[in-house]
mmCIF file of C-alpha atoms in Angstrom:
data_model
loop_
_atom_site.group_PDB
_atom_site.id
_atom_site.type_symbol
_atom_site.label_atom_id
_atom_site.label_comp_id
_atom_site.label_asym_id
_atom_site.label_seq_id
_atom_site.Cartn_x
_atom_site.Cartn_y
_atom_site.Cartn_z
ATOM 1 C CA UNK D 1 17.687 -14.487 -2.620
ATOM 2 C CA UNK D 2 16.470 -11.995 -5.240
ATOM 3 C CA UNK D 3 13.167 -9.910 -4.234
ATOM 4 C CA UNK D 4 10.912 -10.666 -6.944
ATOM 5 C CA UNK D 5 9.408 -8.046 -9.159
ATOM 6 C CA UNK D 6 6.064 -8.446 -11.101
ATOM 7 C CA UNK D 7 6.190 -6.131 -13.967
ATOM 8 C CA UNK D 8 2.939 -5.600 -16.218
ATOM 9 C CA UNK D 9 2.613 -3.409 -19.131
ATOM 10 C CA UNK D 10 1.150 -3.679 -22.783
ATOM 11 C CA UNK D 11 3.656 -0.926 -23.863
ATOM 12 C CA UNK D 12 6.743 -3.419 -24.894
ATOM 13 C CA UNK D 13 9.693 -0.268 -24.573
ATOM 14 C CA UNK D 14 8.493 0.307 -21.211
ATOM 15 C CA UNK D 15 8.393 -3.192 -19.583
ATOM 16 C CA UNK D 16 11.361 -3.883 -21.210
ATOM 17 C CA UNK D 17 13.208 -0.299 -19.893
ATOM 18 C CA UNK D 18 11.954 -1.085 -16.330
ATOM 19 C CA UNK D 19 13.022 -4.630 -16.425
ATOM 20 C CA UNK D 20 16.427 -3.376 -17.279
ATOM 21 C CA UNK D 21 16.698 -0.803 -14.585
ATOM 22 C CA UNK D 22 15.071 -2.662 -11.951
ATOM 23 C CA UNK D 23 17.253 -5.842 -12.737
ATOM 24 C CA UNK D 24 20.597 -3.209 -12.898
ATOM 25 C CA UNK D 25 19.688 -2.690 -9.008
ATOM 26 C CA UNK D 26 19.724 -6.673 -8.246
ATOM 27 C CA UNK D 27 15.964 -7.732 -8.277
ATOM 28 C CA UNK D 28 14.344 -10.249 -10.163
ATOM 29 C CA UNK D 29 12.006 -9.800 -13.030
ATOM 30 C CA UNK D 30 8.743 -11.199 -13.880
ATOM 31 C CA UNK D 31 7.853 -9.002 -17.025
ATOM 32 C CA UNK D 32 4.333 -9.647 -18.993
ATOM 33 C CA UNK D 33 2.474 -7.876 -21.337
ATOM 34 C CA UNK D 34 -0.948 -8.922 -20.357
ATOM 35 C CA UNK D 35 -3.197 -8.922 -17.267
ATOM 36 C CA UNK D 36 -4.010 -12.633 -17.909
ATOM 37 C CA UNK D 37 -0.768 -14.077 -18.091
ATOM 38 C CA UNK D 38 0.071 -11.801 -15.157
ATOM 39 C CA UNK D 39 -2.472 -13.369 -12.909
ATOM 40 C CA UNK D 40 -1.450 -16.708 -13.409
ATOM 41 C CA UNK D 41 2.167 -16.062 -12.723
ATOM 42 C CA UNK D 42 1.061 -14.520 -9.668
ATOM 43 C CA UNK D 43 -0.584 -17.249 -8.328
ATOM 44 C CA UNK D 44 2.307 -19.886 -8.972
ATOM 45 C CA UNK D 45 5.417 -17.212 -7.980
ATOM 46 C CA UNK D 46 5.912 -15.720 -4.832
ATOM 47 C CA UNK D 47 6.168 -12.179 -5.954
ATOM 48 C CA UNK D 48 7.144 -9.589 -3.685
ATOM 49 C CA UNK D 49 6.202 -6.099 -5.317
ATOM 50 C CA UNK D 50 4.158 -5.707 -8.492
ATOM 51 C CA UNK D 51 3.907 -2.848 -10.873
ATOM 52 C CA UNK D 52 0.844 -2.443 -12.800
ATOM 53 C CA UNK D 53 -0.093 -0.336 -15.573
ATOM 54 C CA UNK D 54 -3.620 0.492 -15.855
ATOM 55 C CA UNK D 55 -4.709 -0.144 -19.157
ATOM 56 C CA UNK D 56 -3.618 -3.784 -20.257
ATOM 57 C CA UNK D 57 -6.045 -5.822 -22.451
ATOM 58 C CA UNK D 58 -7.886 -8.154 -21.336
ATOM 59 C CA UNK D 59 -7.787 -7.838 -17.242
ATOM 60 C CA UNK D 60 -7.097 -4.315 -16.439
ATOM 61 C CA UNK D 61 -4.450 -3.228 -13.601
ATOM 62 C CA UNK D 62 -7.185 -1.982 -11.251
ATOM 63 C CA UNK D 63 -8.855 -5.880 -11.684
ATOM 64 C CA UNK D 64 -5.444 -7.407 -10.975
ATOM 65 C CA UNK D 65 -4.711 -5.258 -8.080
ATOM 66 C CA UNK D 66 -8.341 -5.745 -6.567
ATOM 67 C CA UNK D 67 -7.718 -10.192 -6.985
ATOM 68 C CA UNK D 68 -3.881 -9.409 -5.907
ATOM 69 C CA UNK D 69 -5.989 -7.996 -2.664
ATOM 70 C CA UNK D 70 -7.933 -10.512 -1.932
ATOM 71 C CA UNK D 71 -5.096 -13.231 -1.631
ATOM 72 C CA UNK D 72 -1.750 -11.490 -0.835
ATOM 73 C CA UNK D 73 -0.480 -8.438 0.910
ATOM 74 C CA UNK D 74 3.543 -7.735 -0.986
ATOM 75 C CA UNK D 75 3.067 -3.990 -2.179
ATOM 76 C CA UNK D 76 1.559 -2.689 -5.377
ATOM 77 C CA UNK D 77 2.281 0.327 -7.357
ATOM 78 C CA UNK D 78 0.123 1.652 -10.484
ATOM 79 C CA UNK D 79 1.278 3.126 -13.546
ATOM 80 C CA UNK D 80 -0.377 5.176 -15.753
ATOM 81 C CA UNK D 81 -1.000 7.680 -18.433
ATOM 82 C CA UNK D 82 -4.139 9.034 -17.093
ATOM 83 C CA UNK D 83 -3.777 12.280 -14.256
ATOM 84 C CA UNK D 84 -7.100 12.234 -12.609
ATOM 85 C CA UNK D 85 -7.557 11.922 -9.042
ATOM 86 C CA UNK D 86 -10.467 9.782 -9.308
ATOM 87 C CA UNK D 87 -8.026 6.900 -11.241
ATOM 88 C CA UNK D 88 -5.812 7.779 -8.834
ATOM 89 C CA UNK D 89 -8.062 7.148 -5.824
ATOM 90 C CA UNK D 90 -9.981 4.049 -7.519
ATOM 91 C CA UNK D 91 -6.640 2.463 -7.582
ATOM 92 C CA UNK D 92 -5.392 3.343 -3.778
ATOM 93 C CA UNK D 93 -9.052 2.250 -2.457
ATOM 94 C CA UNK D 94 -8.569 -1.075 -4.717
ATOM 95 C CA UNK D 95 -5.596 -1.952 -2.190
ATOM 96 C CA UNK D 96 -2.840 -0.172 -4.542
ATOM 97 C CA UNK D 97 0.162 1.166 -2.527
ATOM 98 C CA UNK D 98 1.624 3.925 -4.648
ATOM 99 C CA UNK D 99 0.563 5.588 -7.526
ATOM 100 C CA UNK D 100 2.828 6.735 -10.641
ATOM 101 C CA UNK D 101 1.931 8.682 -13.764
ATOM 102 C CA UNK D 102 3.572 8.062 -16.636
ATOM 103 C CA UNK D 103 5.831 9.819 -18.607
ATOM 104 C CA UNK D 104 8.213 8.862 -15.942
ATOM 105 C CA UNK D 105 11.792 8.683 -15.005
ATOM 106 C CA UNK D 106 12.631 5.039 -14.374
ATOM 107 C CA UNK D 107 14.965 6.207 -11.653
ATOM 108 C CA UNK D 108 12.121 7.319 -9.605
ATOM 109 C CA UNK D 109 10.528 3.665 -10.184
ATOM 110 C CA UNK D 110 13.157 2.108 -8.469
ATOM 111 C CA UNK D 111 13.048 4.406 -6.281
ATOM 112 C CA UNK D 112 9.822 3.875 -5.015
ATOM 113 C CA UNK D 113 9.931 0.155 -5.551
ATOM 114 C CA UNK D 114 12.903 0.333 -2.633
ATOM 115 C CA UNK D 115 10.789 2.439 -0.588
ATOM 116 C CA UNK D 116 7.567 -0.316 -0.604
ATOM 117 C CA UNK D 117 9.370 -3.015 0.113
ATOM 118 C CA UNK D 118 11.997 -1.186 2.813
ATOM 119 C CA UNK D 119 8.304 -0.202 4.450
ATOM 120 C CA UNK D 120 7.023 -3.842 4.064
ATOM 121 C CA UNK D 121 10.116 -5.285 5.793
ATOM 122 C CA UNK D 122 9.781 -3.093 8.641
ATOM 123 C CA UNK D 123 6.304 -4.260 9.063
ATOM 124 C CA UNK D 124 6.457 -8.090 8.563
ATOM 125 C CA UNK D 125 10.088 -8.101 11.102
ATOM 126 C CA UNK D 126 10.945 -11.536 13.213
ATOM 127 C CA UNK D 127 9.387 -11.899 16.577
ATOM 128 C CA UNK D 128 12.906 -11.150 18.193
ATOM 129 C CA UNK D 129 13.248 -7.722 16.693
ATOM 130 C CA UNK D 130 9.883 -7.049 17.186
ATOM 131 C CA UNK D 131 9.456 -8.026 20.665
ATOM 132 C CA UNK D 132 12.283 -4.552 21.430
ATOM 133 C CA UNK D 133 9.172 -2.668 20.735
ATOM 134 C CA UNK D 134 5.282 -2.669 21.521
ATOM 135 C CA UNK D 135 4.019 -5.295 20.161
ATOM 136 C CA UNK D 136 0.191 -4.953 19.749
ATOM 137 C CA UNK D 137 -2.248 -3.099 20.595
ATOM 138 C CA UNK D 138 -6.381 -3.477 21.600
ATOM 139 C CA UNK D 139 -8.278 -0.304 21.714
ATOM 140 C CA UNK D 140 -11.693 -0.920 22.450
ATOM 141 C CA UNK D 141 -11.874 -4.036 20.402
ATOM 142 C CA UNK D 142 -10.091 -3.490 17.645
ATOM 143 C CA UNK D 143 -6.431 -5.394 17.760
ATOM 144 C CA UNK D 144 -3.637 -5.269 15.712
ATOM 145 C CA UNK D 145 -0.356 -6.750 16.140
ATOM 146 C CA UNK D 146 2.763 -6.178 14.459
ATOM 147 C CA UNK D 147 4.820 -9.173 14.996
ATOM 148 C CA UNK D 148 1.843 -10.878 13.571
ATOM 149 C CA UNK D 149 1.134 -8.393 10.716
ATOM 150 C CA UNK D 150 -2.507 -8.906 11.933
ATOM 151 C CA UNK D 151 -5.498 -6.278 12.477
ATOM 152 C CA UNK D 152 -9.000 -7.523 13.863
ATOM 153 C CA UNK D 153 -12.419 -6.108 15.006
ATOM 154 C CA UNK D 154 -14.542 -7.821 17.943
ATOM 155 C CA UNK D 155 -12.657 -11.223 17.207
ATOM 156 C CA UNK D 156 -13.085 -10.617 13.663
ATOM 157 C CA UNK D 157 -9.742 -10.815 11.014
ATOM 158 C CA UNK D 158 -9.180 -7.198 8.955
ATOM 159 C CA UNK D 159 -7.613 -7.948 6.052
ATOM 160 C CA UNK D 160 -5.133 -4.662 5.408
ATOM 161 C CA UNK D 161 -2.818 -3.860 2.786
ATOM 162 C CA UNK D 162 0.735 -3.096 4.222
ATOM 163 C CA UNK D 163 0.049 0.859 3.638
ATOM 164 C CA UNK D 164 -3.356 0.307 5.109
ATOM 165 C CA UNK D 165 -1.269 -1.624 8.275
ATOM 166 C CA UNK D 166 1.025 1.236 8.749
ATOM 167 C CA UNK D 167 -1.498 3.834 8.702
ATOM 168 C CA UNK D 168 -3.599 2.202 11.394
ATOM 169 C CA UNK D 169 -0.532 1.238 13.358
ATOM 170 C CA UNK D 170 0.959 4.823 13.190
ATOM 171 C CA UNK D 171 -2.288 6.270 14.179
ATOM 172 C CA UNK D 172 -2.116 3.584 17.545
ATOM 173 C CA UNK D 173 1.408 4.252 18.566
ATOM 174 C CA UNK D 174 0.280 7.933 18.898
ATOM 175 C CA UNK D 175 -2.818 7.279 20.759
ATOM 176 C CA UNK D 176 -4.431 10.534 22.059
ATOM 177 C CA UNK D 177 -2.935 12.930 19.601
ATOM 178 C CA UNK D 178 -4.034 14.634 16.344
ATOM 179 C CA UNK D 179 -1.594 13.383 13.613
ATOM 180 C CA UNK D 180 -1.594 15.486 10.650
ATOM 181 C CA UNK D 181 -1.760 14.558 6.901
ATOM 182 C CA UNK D 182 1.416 15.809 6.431
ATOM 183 C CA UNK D 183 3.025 14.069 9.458
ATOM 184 C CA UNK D 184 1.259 10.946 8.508
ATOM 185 C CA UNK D 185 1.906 10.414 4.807
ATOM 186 C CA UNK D 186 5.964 11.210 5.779
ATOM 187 C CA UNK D 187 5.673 8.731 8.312
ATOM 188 C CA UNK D 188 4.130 6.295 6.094
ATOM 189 C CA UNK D 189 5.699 7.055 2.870
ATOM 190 C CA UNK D 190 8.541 9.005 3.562
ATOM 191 C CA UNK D 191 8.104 11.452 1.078
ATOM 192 C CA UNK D 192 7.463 15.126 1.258
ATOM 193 C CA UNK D 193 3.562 15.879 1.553
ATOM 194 C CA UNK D 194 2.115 18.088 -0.728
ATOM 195 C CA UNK D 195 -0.669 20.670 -0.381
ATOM 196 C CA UNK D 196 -2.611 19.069 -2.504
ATOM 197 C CA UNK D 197 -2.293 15.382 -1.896
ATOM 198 C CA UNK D 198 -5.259 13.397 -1.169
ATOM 199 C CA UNK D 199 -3.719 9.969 -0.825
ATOM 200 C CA UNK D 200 -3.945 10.014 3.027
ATOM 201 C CA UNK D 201 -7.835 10.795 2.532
ATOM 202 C CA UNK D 202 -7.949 7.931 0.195
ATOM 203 C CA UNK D 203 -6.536 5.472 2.516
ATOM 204 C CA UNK D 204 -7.940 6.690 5.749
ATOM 205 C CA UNK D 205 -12.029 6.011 3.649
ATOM 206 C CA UNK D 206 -10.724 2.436 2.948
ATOM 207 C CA UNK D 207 -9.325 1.648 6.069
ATOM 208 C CA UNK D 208 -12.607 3.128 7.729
ATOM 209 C CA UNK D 209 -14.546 0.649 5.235
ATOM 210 C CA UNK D 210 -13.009 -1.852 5.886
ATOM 211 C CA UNK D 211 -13.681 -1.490 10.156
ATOM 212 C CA UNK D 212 -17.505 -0.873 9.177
ATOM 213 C CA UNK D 213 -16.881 2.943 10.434
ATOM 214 C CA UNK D 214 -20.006 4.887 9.849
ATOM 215 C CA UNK D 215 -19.257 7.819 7.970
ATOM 216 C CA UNK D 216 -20.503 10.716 10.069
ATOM 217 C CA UNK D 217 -19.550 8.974 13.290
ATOM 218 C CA UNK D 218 -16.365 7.094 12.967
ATOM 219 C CA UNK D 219 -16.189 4.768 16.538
ATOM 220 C CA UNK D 220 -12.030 4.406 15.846
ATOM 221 C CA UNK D 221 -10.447 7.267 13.134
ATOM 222 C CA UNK D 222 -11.903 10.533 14.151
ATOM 223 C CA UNK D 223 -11.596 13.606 11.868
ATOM 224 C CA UNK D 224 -10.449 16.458 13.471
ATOM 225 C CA UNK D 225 -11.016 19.467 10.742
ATOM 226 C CA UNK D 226 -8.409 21.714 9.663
ATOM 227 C CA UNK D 227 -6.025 19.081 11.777
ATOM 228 C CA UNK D 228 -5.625 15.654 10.852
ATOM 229 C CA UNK D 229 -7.030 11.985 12.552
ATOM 230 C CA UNK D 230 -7.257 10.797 15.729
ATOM 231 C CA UNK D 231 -7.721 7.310 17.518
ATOM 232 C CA UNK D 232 -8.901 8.501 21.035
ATOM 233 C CA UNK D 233 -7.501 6.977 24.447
#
């Protein structure tokens, strides 16, 4: 079956160019123009990657992404025009997966879109090919199982985006040590890092939202300056 692509943009040649591309490589298209239309397909189609732009009338990207969030988990990337990091970061702390900045080549769109969902497979696997690794794991209250795609505090369900999952999951299969930005967003994302790339900070302030971490004194992802993050034995 055909993995289904939600593509949303108010700029007509570029939906349309993506749509072409995307459907050259085998996936399915669901192409609007409009955040409202959008949302309703995405609540009557199970979608399994969308890509957003930002600035759509009506419902903006970064509304979609943040209802798209509270329902579903497939990834979701971001286009846009604008190069701030704060747009950037609003977007990844909305539940966004990947960010891209338009002009683009549509080459590295399908790119990416591969790389989301080959990371999304890996962590949503059957119980059988699961089961040939660790499993789960409880530190101190907080659980999260893979087979299960599931994270919770004291008894308590975390709802994580699959990025979000991986992080926390990467950081708990190396219990103990530092992990470095760098390591961690090529683990993750399996890109190069680059000096200046603050996406890992991004997700690493969500993620310690979202487990009620107090700022100064994180009880789970500890800071370790100059080094990277922790999750202590």
């Amino acid at each position: 079956m055909k993995e289904k692509i939600l593509v949303v943009d108010d700029e007509k040649e570029i939906a349309d160019l993506l749509q072409v591309y995307l459907e050259n490589e085998g996936f399915q298209v669901l192409k609007f123009y409009d955040g409202s239309a959008a949302m309703e397909c995405i609540y009557s189609e199970n979608i399994d990657l969308a890509l957003l732009d930002v600035m759509l009338p009506g419902i903006d990207g970064f509304r979609i992404c943040q209802k798209i969030r509270e329902k579903y988990f497939f990834p979701v990337i971001m286009l846009t025009a604008k190069v701030e990091d704060m747009d950037k970061i609003t977007g990844l702390t909305l539940g966004a997966d990947d960010y891209i900045t338009k002009p683009f080549n549509p080459l590295e769109v399908v790119a990416r879109v591969k790389t989301q969902l080959r990371r999304y497979t890996r962590y949503n696997r059957s119980g059988e090919e699961a089961g040939r690794e660790k499993s789960s794991y409880d530190i101190r209250g907080l659980v999260i199982n893979r087979e299960e795609h599931r994270c919770s505090l004291y008894g308590r369900d975390v709802q994580l985006t699959p990025i979000e999952f991986s992080i926390l999951w990467y950081l708990c299969e190396n219990q103990g040590r530092v992990v470095s930005s760098e390591e961690l967003f090529e683990a993750v994302w399996g890109e190069k890092y680059l000096d200046n790339n603050n996406t890992v900070m991004a997700h690493i302030g969500r993620l310690r939202e979202k487990l009620r971490e107090p700022a100064r004194k994180p009880k789970f992802i500890k800071t370790v300056w100059g080094v990277g993050y922790q999750i202590e034995s």
